[in-house]
Amino acid sequence: MDRREIAALLAYIGRLDPRTIRTIRTDQGEARDQLAQWHELLGDVPMATPHGWDVRVAARQHIRTSPYQILPADLARPWESYRRDRLARHSDPTPSVDPDDQAAWTAELVGTRRAVAAGTAQPAEARAITSGRDGVDPQLEARLREIGSCIPPAARAALAPYRPARAVREAAVAQGLPDALSVRCEWCLAQPGEPCRRRRIGPDGGARGTAPRATPHPGRLDLAAA
């Protein structure tokens, strides 16, 4: 705000809160000093921005909710909160300049952040990763139907020796058999999605250790089929 806007703000505050009449200077010299003081403290705070900030709203909110007379800090604090909130919601978009031009790249990033913080541009919010049927991108869904999987068949075949349980599960599903890993195994207590485990029984009858099985227990297959 410039000095003219500061003077208009003080007049606005004086109309809303009669208590400030005692603090608003009427002598020409004192009024000049008060304008200089408020301008020094609120010079970087705009009167209003295109995206939600208005210093008069902040002043009115303070007068409505606080029993104390308004001070410059009571307007500077909401402005700083406004800036922090906008920057927290901002994700730097890719600059449009040549990435090899480091100075121009940095300048565009800094300029965008300053515009967002100043309220002259909207934050560029990152799109959240969606889940569930309601959030699936139609183009992505169509592409997955076309290729059948996000993992190419050659890569899936190359990974099969390193994840045998998954390979057996995928082969069963491809053949139209029930997915045994979709249910809990009552024998080894493996949870859904986890492979069955082979229990090693000691001489005393207690389990000494477990090792993952490439194939699920027969009882788990029966339970999945049921």
Tab-separated table of N, CA and C in Angstrom, residues 64-199:
chain	number	residue	atom	x	y	z
A	64	ARG	N	-14.213	-6.859	14.870
A	64	ARG	CA	-15.358	-7.663	15.309
A	64	ARG	C	-15.000	-8.625	16.432
A	65	THR	N	-13.777	-9.170	16.427
A	65	THR	CA	-13.451	-10.280	17.323
A	65	THR	C	-12.489	-9.930	18.439
A	66	SER	N	-11.820	-8.790	18.361
A	66	SER	CA	-10.814	-8.464	19.379
A	66	SER	C	-11.266	-7.272	20.218
A	67	PRO	N	-11.033	-7.333	21.533
A	67	PRO	CA	-11.373	-6.183	22.379
A	67	PRO	C	-10.310	-5.095	22.346
A	68	TYR	N	-9.208	-5.324	21.622
A	68	TYR	CA	-8.098	-4.373	21.611
A	68	TYR	C	-8.129	-3.538	20.338
A	69	GLN	N	-7.600	-2.332	20.455
A	69	GLN	CA	-7.523	-1.461	19.289
A	69	GLN	C	-6.564	-2.060	18.261
A	70	ILE	N	-6.850	-1.791	17.018
A	70	ILE	CA	-6.085	-2.400	15.934
A	70	ILE	C	-4.717	-1.747	15.812
A	71	LEU	N	-3.722	-2.583	15.506
A	71	LEU	CA	-2.351	-2.145	15.279
A	71	LEU	C	-1.891	-2.660	13.921
A	72	PRO	N	-0.826	-2.119	13.367
A	72	PRO	CA	-0.339	-2.630	12.080
A	72	PRO	C	-0.056	-4.138	12.102
A	73	ALA	N	0.418	-4.635	13.231
A	73	ALA	CA	0.702	-6.072	13.302
A	73	ALA	C	-0.557	-6.912	13.137
A	74	ASP	N	-1.712	-6.377	13.503
A	74	ASP	CA	-2.951	-7.120	13.372
A	74	ASP	C	-3.371	-7.274	11.917
A	75	LEU	N	-2.769	-6.524	11.033
A	75	LEU	CA	-3.019	-6.669	9.601
A	75	LEU	C	-1.870	-7.401	8.913
A	76	ALA	N	-0.671	-7.250	9.442
A	76	ALA	CA	0.479	-7.929	8.842
A	76	ALA	C	0.412	-9.432	9.073
A	77	ARG	N	-0.065	-9.860	10.257
A	77	ARG	CA	-0.139	-11.301	10.542
A	77	ARG	C	-1.081	-12.037	9.591
A	78	PRO	N	-2.308	-11.553	9.361
A	78	PRO	CA	-3.161	-12.245	8.383
A	78	PRO	C	-2.569	-12.275	6.976
A	79	TRP	N	-1.846	-11.209	6.601
A	79	TRP	CA	-1.233	-11.201	5.281
A	79	TRP	C	-0.150	-12.269	5.169
A	80	GLU	N	0.667	-12.418	6.204
A	80	GLU	CA	1.701	-13.452	6.174
A	80	GLU	C	1.075	-14.846	6.154
A	81	SER	N	-0.022	-15.040	6.882
A	81	SER	CA	-0.717	-16.332	6.850
A	81	SER	C	-1.274	-16.605	5.454
A	82	TYR	N	-1.796	-15.564	4.819
A	82	TYR	CA	-2.316	-15.696	3.456
A	82	TYR	C	-1.201	-16.123	2.497
A	83	ARG	N	-0.045	-15.501	2.618
A	83	ARG	CA	1.092	-15.849	1.752
A	83	ARG	C	1.553	-17.284	1.988
A	84	ARG	N	1.700	-17.668	3.261
A	84	ARG	CA	2.171	-19.019	3.574
A	84	ARG	C	1.203	-20.077	3.053
A	85	ASP	N	-0.093	-19.822	3.211
A	85	ASP	CA	-1.076	-20.793	2.746
A	85	ASP	C	-1.001	-20.965	1.235
A	86	ARG	N	-0.855	-19.891	0.510
A	86	ARG	CA	-0.803	-19.996	-0.953
A	86	ARG	C	0.475	-20.697	-1.413
A	87	LEU	N	1.599	-20.396	-0.788
A	87	LEU	CA	2.843	-21.067	-1.175
A	87	LEU	C	2.823	-22.532	-0.795
A	88	ALA	N	2.149	-22.891	0.312
A	88	ALA	CA	2.070	-24.292	0.711
A	88	ALA	C	1.245	-25.107	-0.285
A	89	ARG	N	0.301	-24.452	-0.968
A	89	ARG	CA	-0.538	-25.161	-1.943
A	89	ARG	C	0.030	-25.095	-3.352
A	90	HIS	N	1.168	-24.434	-3.509
A	90	HIS	CA	1.739	-24.229	-4.844
A	90	HIS	C	2.775	-25.291	-5.154
A	91	SER	N	2.667	-25.869	-6.342
A	91	SER	CA	3.689	-26.788	-6.866
A	91	SER	C	4.277	-26.155	-8.122
A	92	ASP	N	5.584	-25.989	-8.129
A	92	ASP	CA	6.232	-25.279	-9.230
A	92	ASP	C	5.932	-25.952	-10.569
A	93	PRO	N	5.257	-25.263	-11.493
A	93	PRO	CA	5.076	-25.841	-12.828
A	93	PRO	C	6.379	-25.793	-13.608
A	94	THR	N	6.482	-26.627	-14.609
A	94	THR	CA	7.692	-26.637	-15.427
A	94	THR	C	7.804	-25.334	-16.204
A	95	PRO	N	8.900	-24.600	-16.062
A	95	PRO	CA	9.044	-23.338	-16.804
A	95	PRO	C	8.990	-23.561	-18.310
A	96	SER	N	8.591	-22.534	-19.025
A	96	SER	CA	8.456	-22.624	-20.473
A	96	SER	C	9.751	-22.296	-21.206
A	97	VAL	N	10.777	-21.882	-20.476
A	97	VAL	CA	12.033	-21.487	-21.127
A	97	VAL	C	12.914	-22.711	-21.346
A	98	ASP	N	14.014	-22.496	-22.045
A	98	ASP	CA	14.980	-23.557	-22.325
A	98	ASP	C	15.596	-24.031	-21.003
A	99	PRO	N	15.512	-25.324	-20.671
A	99	PRO	CA	16.088	-25.795	-19.402
A	99	PRO	C	17.599	-25.639	-19.318
A	100	ASP	N	18.265	-25.500	-20.453
A	100	ASP	CA	19.716	-25.290	-20.423
A	100	ASP	C	20.072	-23.865	-20.026
A	101	ASP	N	19.114	-22.963	-20.094
A	101	ASP	CA	19.344	-21.578	-19.667
A	101	ASP	C	18.989	-21.487	-18.177
A	102	GLN	N	19.964	-21.752	-17.333
A	102	GLN	CA	19.716	-21.848	-15.901
A	102	GLN	C	19.195	-20.542	-15.327
A	103	ALA	N	19.726	-19.413	-15.785
A	103	ALA	CA	19.300	-18.125	-15.239
A	103	ALA	C	17.831	-17.857	-15.562
A	104	ALA	N	17.432	-18.096	-16.812
A	104	ALA	CA	16.037	-17.868	-17.192
A	104	ALA	C	15.105	-18.855	-16.495
A	105	TRP	N	15.568	-20.105	-16.357
A	105	TRP	CA	14.765	-21.133	-15.670
A	105	TRP	C	14.490	-20.712	-14.219
A	106	THR	N	15.557	-20.302	-13.520
A	106	THR	CA	15.402	-19.877	-12.129
A	106	THR	C	14.556	-18.623	-12.017
A	107	ALA	N	14.754	-17.691	-12.934
A	107	ALA	CA	14.000	-16.436	-12.888
A	107	ALA	C	12.505	-16.689	-13.063
A	108	GLU	N	12.139	-17.604	-13.946
A	108	GLU	CA	10.712	-17.885	-14.140
A	108	GLU	C	10.118	-18.566	-12.912
A	109	LEU	N	10.866	-19.498	-12.307
A	109	LEU	CA	10.374	-20.143	-11.091
A	109	LEU	C	10.169	-19.125	-9.973
A	110	VAL	N	11.157	-18.272	-9.771
A	110	VAL	CA	11.061	-17.257	-8.710
A	110	VAL	C	9.924	-16.288	-8.999
A	111	GLY	N	9.797	-15.870	-10.254
A	111	GLY	CA	8.721	-14.947	-10.605
A	111	GLY	C	7.339	-15.546	-10.365
A	112	THR	N	7.186	-16.833	-10.675
A	112	THR	CA	5.897	-17.490	-10.450
A	112	THR	C	5.587	-17.575	-8.964
A	113	ARG	N	6.587	-17.919	-8.171
A	113	ARG	CA	6.367	-18.003	-6.721
A	113	ARG	C	6.012	-16.636	-6.134
A	114	ARG	N	6.682	-15.599	-6.578
A	114	ARG	CA	6.374	-14.263	-6.062
A	114	ARG	C	4.965	-13.839	-6.447
A	115	ALA	N	4.546	-14.173	-7.664
A	115	ALA	CA	3.191	-13.818	-8.091
A	115	ALA	C	2.145	-14.571	-7.274
A	116	VAL	N	2.428	-15.837	-6.967
A	116	VAL	CA	1.495	-16.618	-6.148
A	116	VAL	C	1.441	-16.047	-4.735
A	117	ALA	N	2.599	-15.746	-4.165
A	117	ALA	CA	2.638	-15.219	-2.798
A	117	ALA	C	1.982	-13.845	-2.714
A	118	ALA	N	2.109	-13.048	-3.768
A	118	ALA	CA	1.532	-11.704	-3.761
A	118	ALA	C	0.045	-11.703	-4.060
A	119	GLY	N	-0.505	-12.865	-4.424
A	119	GLY	CA	-1.931	-12.948	-4.693
A	119	GLY	C	-2.336	-12.520	-6.076
A	120	THR	N	-1.375	-12.328	-6.992
A	120	THR	CA	-1.708	-11.929	-8.364
A	120	THR	C	-1.832	-13.119	-9.299
A	121	ALA	N	-1.496	-14.327	-8.820
A	121	ALA	CA	-1.643	-15.552	-9.608
A	121	ALA	C	-2.109	-16.662	-8.688
A	122	GLN	N	-2.849	-17.593	-9.245
A	122	GLN	CA	-3.345	-18.709	-8.459
A	122	GLN	C	-2.261	-19.759	-8.269
A	123	PRO	N	-2.233	-20.462	-7.114
A	123	PRO	CA	-1.258	-21.545	-6.938
A	123	PRO	C	-1.464	-22.650	-7.976
A	124	ALA	N	-0.367	-23.197	-8.451
A	124	ALA	CA	-0.423	-24.336	-9.368
A	124	ALA	C	-0.365	-25.602	-8.517
A	125	GLU	N	-1.522	-26.147	-8.213
A	125	GLU	CA	-1.603	-27.290	-7.316
A	125	GLU	C	-1.367	-28.575	-8.096
A	126	ALA	N	-0.570	-29.479	-7.495
A	126	ALA	CA	-0.289	-30.764	-8.131
A	126	ALA	C	-1.534	-31.632	-8.099
A	127	ARG	N	-1.768	-32.353	-9.174
A	127	ARG	CA	-2.907	-33.257	-9.223
A	127	ARG	C	-2.644	-34.460	-8.335
A	128	ALA	N	-3.608	-34.784	-7.505
A	128	ALA	CA	-3.460	-35.913	-6.594
A	128	ALA	C	-3.589	-37.225	-7.353
A	129	ILE	N	-2.895	-38.250	-6.858
A	129	ILE	CA	-3.038	-39.588	-7.423
A	129	ILE	C	-4.368	-40.152	-6.943
A	130	THR	N	-5.219	-40.459	-7.863
A	130	THR	CA	-6.560	-40.931	-7.507
A	130	THR	C	-6.588	-42.444	-7.400
A	131	SER	N	-7.545	-42.935	-6.678
A	131	SER	CA	-7.724	-44.376	-6.522
A	131	SER	C	-9.209	-44.666	-6.558
A	132	GLY	N	-9.528	-45.898	-6.868
A	132	GLY	CA	-10.940	-46.278	-6.936
A	132	GLY	C	-11.483	-46.064	-8.328
A	133	ARG	N	-12.623	-46.661	-8.601
A	133	ARG	CA	-13.207	-46.590	-9.920
A	133	ARG	C	-13.619	-45.172	-10.296
A	134	ASP	N	-14.039	-44.383	-9.301
A	134	ASP	CA	-14.526	-43.036	-9.611
A	134	ASP	C	-13.409	-42.102	-10.045
A	135	GLY	N	-12.162	-42.417	-9.642
A	135	GLY	CA	-11.074	-41.507	-9.953
A	135	GLY	C	-10.187	-41.951	-11.097
A	136	VAL	N	-10.564	-42.993	-11.844
A	136	VAL	CA	-9.721	-43.498	-12.916
A	136	VAL	C	-9.843	-42.596	-14.135
A	137	ASP	N	-8.705	-42.230	-14.675
A	137	ASP	CA	-8.683	-41.427	-15.891
A	137	ASP	C	-9.210	-42.279	-17.042
A	138	PRO	N	-10.233	-41.813	-17.780
A	138	PRO	CA	-10.779	-42.626	-18.878
A	138	PRO	C	-9.731	-42.991	-19.924
A	139	GLN	N	-8.809	-42.060	-20.212
A	139	GLN	CA	-7.784	-42.364	-21.207
A	139	GLN	C	-6.832	-43.442	-20.699
A	140	LEU	N	-6.480	-43.378	-19.397
A	140	LEU	CA	-5.611	-44.400	-18.831
A	140	LEU	C	-6.311	-45.748	-18.812
A	141	GLU	N	-7.600	-45.755	-18.476
A	141	GLU	CA	-8.347	-47.008	-18.435
A	141	GLU	C	-8.416	-47.645	-19.824
A	142	ALA	N	-8.645	-46.828	-20.837
A	142	ALA	CA	-8.694	-47.351	-22.199
A	142	ALA	C	-7.341	-47.896	-22.623
A	143	ARG	N	-6.270	-47.214	-22.223
A	143	ARG	CA	-4.929	-47.676	-22.580
A	143	ARG	C	-4.612	-48.996	-21.899
A	144	LEU	N	-5.006	-49.154	-20.629
A	144	LEU	CA	-4.762	-50.414	-19.922
A	144	LEU	C	-5.553	-51.554	-20.541
A	145	ARG	N	-6.781	-51.256	-20.990
A	145	ARG	CA	-7.553	-52.308	-21.658
A	145	ARG	C	-6.890	-52.724	-22.969
A	146	GLU	N	-6.242	-51.770	-23.619
A	146	GLU	CA	-5.606	-52.057	-24.901
A	146	GLU	C	-4.368	-52.925	-24.738
A	147	ILE	N	-3.530	-52.598	-23.754
A	147	ILE	CA	-2.275	-53.342	-23.603
A	147	ILE	C	-2.403	-54.487	-22.610
A	148	GLY	N	-3.466	-54.492	-21.783
A	148	GLY	CA	-3.699	-55.592	-20.862
A	148	GLY	C	-3.032	-55.430	-19.518
A	149	SER	N	-1.931	-54.694	-19.431
A	149	SER	CA	-1.225	-54.521	-18.170
A	149	SER	C	-0.253	-53.370	-18.317
A	150	CYS	N	0.053	-52.735	-17.163
A	150	CYS	CA	1.054	-51.662	-17.198
A	150	CYS	C	2.471	-52.211	-17.260
A	151	ILE	N	2.646	-53.539	-17.061
A	151	ILE	CA	3.962	-54.178	-17.167
A	151	ILE	C	4.010	-54.950	-18.483
A	152	PRO	N	4.951	-54.665	-19.370
A	152	PRO	CA	5.025	-55.390	-20.638
A	152	PRO	C	5.204	-56.890	-20.402
A	153	PRO	N	4.666	-57.724	-21.287
A	153	PRO	CA	4.790	-59.185	-21.107
A	153	PRO	C	6.235	-59.646	-20.990
A	154	ALA	N	7.137	-59.049	-21.770
A	154	ALA	CA	8.544	-59.477	-21.702
A	154	ALA	C	9.136	-59.188	-20.327
A	155	ALA	N	8.802	-58.016	-19.750
A	155	ALA	CA	9.305	-57.689	-18.415
A	155	ALA	C	8.687	-58.605	-17.370
A	156	ARG	N	7.408	-58.932	-17.527
A	156	ARG	CA	6.762	-59.833	-16.578
A	156	ARG	C	7.412	-61.220	-16.602
A	157	ALA	N	7.754	-61.712	-17.804
A	157	ALA	CA	8.405	-63.019	-17.911
A	157	ALA	C	9.809	-62.986	-17.306
A	158	ALA	N	10.510	-61.861	-17.487
A	158	ALA	CA	11.859	-61.760	-16.923
A	158	ALA	C	11.840	-61.694	-15.408
A	159	LEU	N	10.757	-61.155	-14.818
A	159	LEU	CA	10.657	-61.038	-13.361
A	159	LEU	C	10.136	-62.314	-12.704
A	160	ALA	N	9.558	-63.209	-13.480
A	160	ALA	CA	8.928	-64.410	-12.909
A	160	ALA	C	9.863	-65.230	-12.025
A	161	PRO	N	11.139	-65.466	-12.402
A	161	PRO	CA	12.004	-66.280	-11.510
A	161	PRO	C	12.277	-65.621	-10.160
A	162	TYR	N	12.137	-64.302	-10.086
A	162	TYR	CA	12.456	-63.587	-8.849
A	162	TYR	C	11.234	-63.390	-7.954
A	163	ARG	N	10.076	-63.675	-8.444
A	163	ARG	CA	8.856	-63.601	-7.638
A	163	ARG	C	7.935	-64.762	-8.030
A	164	PRO	N	8.332	-65.979	-7.643
A	164	PRO	CA	7.592	-67.179	-8.077
A	164	PRO	C	6.143	-67.202	-7.601
A	165	ALA	N	5.894	-66.720	-6.373
A	165	ALA	CA	4.522	-66.754	-5.871
A	165	ALA	C	3.617	-65.886	-6.740
A	166	ARG	N	4.102	-64.739	-7.124
A	166	ARG	CA	3.298	-63.857	-7.978
A	166	ARG	C	3.108	-64.464	-9.357
A	167	ALA	N	4.162	-65.116	-9.879
A	167	ALA	CA	4.047	-65.731	-11.199
A	167	ALA	C	2.981	-66.827	-11.190
A	168	VAL	N	2.957	-67.649	-10.132
A	168	VAL	CA	1.940	-68.692	-10.037
A	168	VAL	C	0.550	-68.072	-9.932
A	169	ARG	N	0.440	-66.997	-9.161
A	169	ARG	CA	-0.858	-66.329	-9.007
A	169	ARG	C	-1.351	-65.771	-10.340
A	170	GLU	N	-0.468	-65.100	-11.082
A	170	GLU	CA	-0.870	-64.536	-12.363
A	170	GLU	C	-1.227	-65.622	-13.360
A	171	ALA	N	-0.496	-66.742	-13.332
A	171	ALA	CA	-0.813	-67.837	-14.252
A	171	ALA	C	-2.183	-68.425	-13.941
A	172	ALA	N	-2.508	-68.549	-12.639
A	172	ALA	CA	-3.813	-69.098	-12.262
A	172	ALA	C	-4.937	-68.170	-12.704
A	173	VAL	N	-4.739	-66.875	-12.510
A	173	VAL	CA	-5.774	-65.915	-12.919
A	173	VAL	C	-5.940	-65.923	-14.431
A	174	ALA	N	-4.825	-66.050	-15.173
A	174	ALA	CA	-4.903	-66.090	-16.634
A	174	ALA	C	-5.672	-67.307	-17.124
A	175	GLN	N	-5.603	-68.418	-16.380
A	175	GLN	CA	-6.315	-69.634	-16.749
A	175	GLN	C	-7.757	-69.658	-16.261
A	176	GLY	N	-8.182	-68.589	-15.590
A	176	GLY	CA	-9.549	-68.528	-15.093
A	176	GLY	C	-9.761	-69.211	-13.758
A	177	LEU	N	-8.677	-69.579	-13.074
A	177	LEU	CA	-8.781	-70.220	-11.766
A	177	LEU	C	-8.942	-69.160	-10.678
A	178	PRO	N	-9.471	-69.546	-9.517
A	178	PRO	CA	-9.621	-68.564	-8.437
A	178	PRO	C	-8.265	-68.078	-7.925
A	179	ASP	N	-8.242	-66.837	-7.486
A	179	ASP	CA	-7.022	-66.233	-6.941
A	179	ASP	C	-6.893	-66.631	-5.480
A	180	ALA	N	-5.986	-67.563	-5.205
A	180	ALA	CA	-5.857	-68.077	-3.843
A	180	ALA	C	-5.368	-67.004	-2.875
A	181	LEU	N	-4.571	-66.041	-3.360
A	181	LEU	CA	-4.021	-65.031	-2.458
A	181	LEU	C	-5.035	-63.943	-2.109
A	182	SER	N	-6.255	-64.066	-2.631
A	182	SER	CA	-7.275	-63.080	-2.296
A	182	SER	C	-7.944	-63.375	-0.957
A	183	VAL	N	-7.658	-64.538	-0.368
A	183	VAL	CA	-8.248	-64.907	0.919
A	183	VAL	C	-7.135	-65.232	1.906
A	184	ARG	N	-7.491	-65.319	3.171
A	184	ARG	CA	-6.538	-65.645	4.228
A	184	ARG	C	-6.341	-67.155	4.286
A	185	CYS	N	-5.095	-67.575	4.437
A	185	CYS	CA	-4.803	-69.000	4.548
A	185	CYS	C	-5.029	-69.456	5.990
A	186	GLU	N	-5.889	-70.452	6.145
A	186	GLU	CA	-6.181	-70.953	7.488
A	186	GLU	C	-5.080	-71.857	8.033
A	187	TRP	N	-4.159	-72.291	7.176
A	187	TRP	CA	-3.105	-73.203	7.622
A	187	TRP	C	-1.888	-72.446	8.147
A	188	CYS	N	-1.373	-71.513	7.333
A	188	CYS	CA	-0.170	-70.779	7.752
A	188	CYS	C	-0.495	-69.359	8.215
A	189	LEU	N	-1.790	-68.999	8.167
A	189	LEU	CA	-2.276	-67.693	8.627
A	189	LEU	C	-1.749	-66.531	7.789
A	190	ALA	N	-1.361	-66.808	6.513
A	190	ALA	CA	-0.935	-65.724	5.625
A	190	ALA	C	-2.126	-64.822	5.315
A	191	GLN	N	-1.921	-63.524	5.379
A	191	GLN	CA	-2.984	-62.575	5.126
A	191	GLN	C	-3.233	-62.430	3.618
A	192	PRO	N	-4.407	-61.904	3.219
A	192	PRO	CA	-4.681	-61.715	1.789
A	192	PRO	C	-3.595	-60.878	1.117
A	193	GLY	N	-3.165	-61.364	-0.034
A	193	GLY	CA	-2.108	-60.689	-0.772
A	193	GLY	C	-0.717	-61.199	-0.443
A	194	GLU	N	-0.551	-61.946	0.669
A	194	GLU	CA	0.750	-62.490	1.056
A	194	GLU	C	0.854	-63.950	0.631
A	195	PRO	N	2.037	-64.397	0.223
A	195	PRO	CA	2.179	-65.810	-0.151
A	195	PRO	C	2.115	-66.721	1.078
A	196	CYS	N	1.741	-67.957	0.830
A	196	CYS	CA	1.754	-68.935	1.929
A	196	CYS	C	3.186	-69.201	2.373
A	197	ARG	N	3.334	-69.666	3.612
A	197	ARG	CA	4.655	-69.919	4.176
A	197	ARG	C	4.730	-71.358	4.665
A	198	ARG	N	5.899	-71.913	4.500
A	198	ARG	CA	6.159	-73.288	4.914
A	198	ARG	C	6.679	-73.278	6.348
A	199	ARG	N	5.972	-73.918	7.232
A	199	ARG	CA	6.382	-73.945	8.638
A	199	ARG	C	7.298	-75.140	8.893
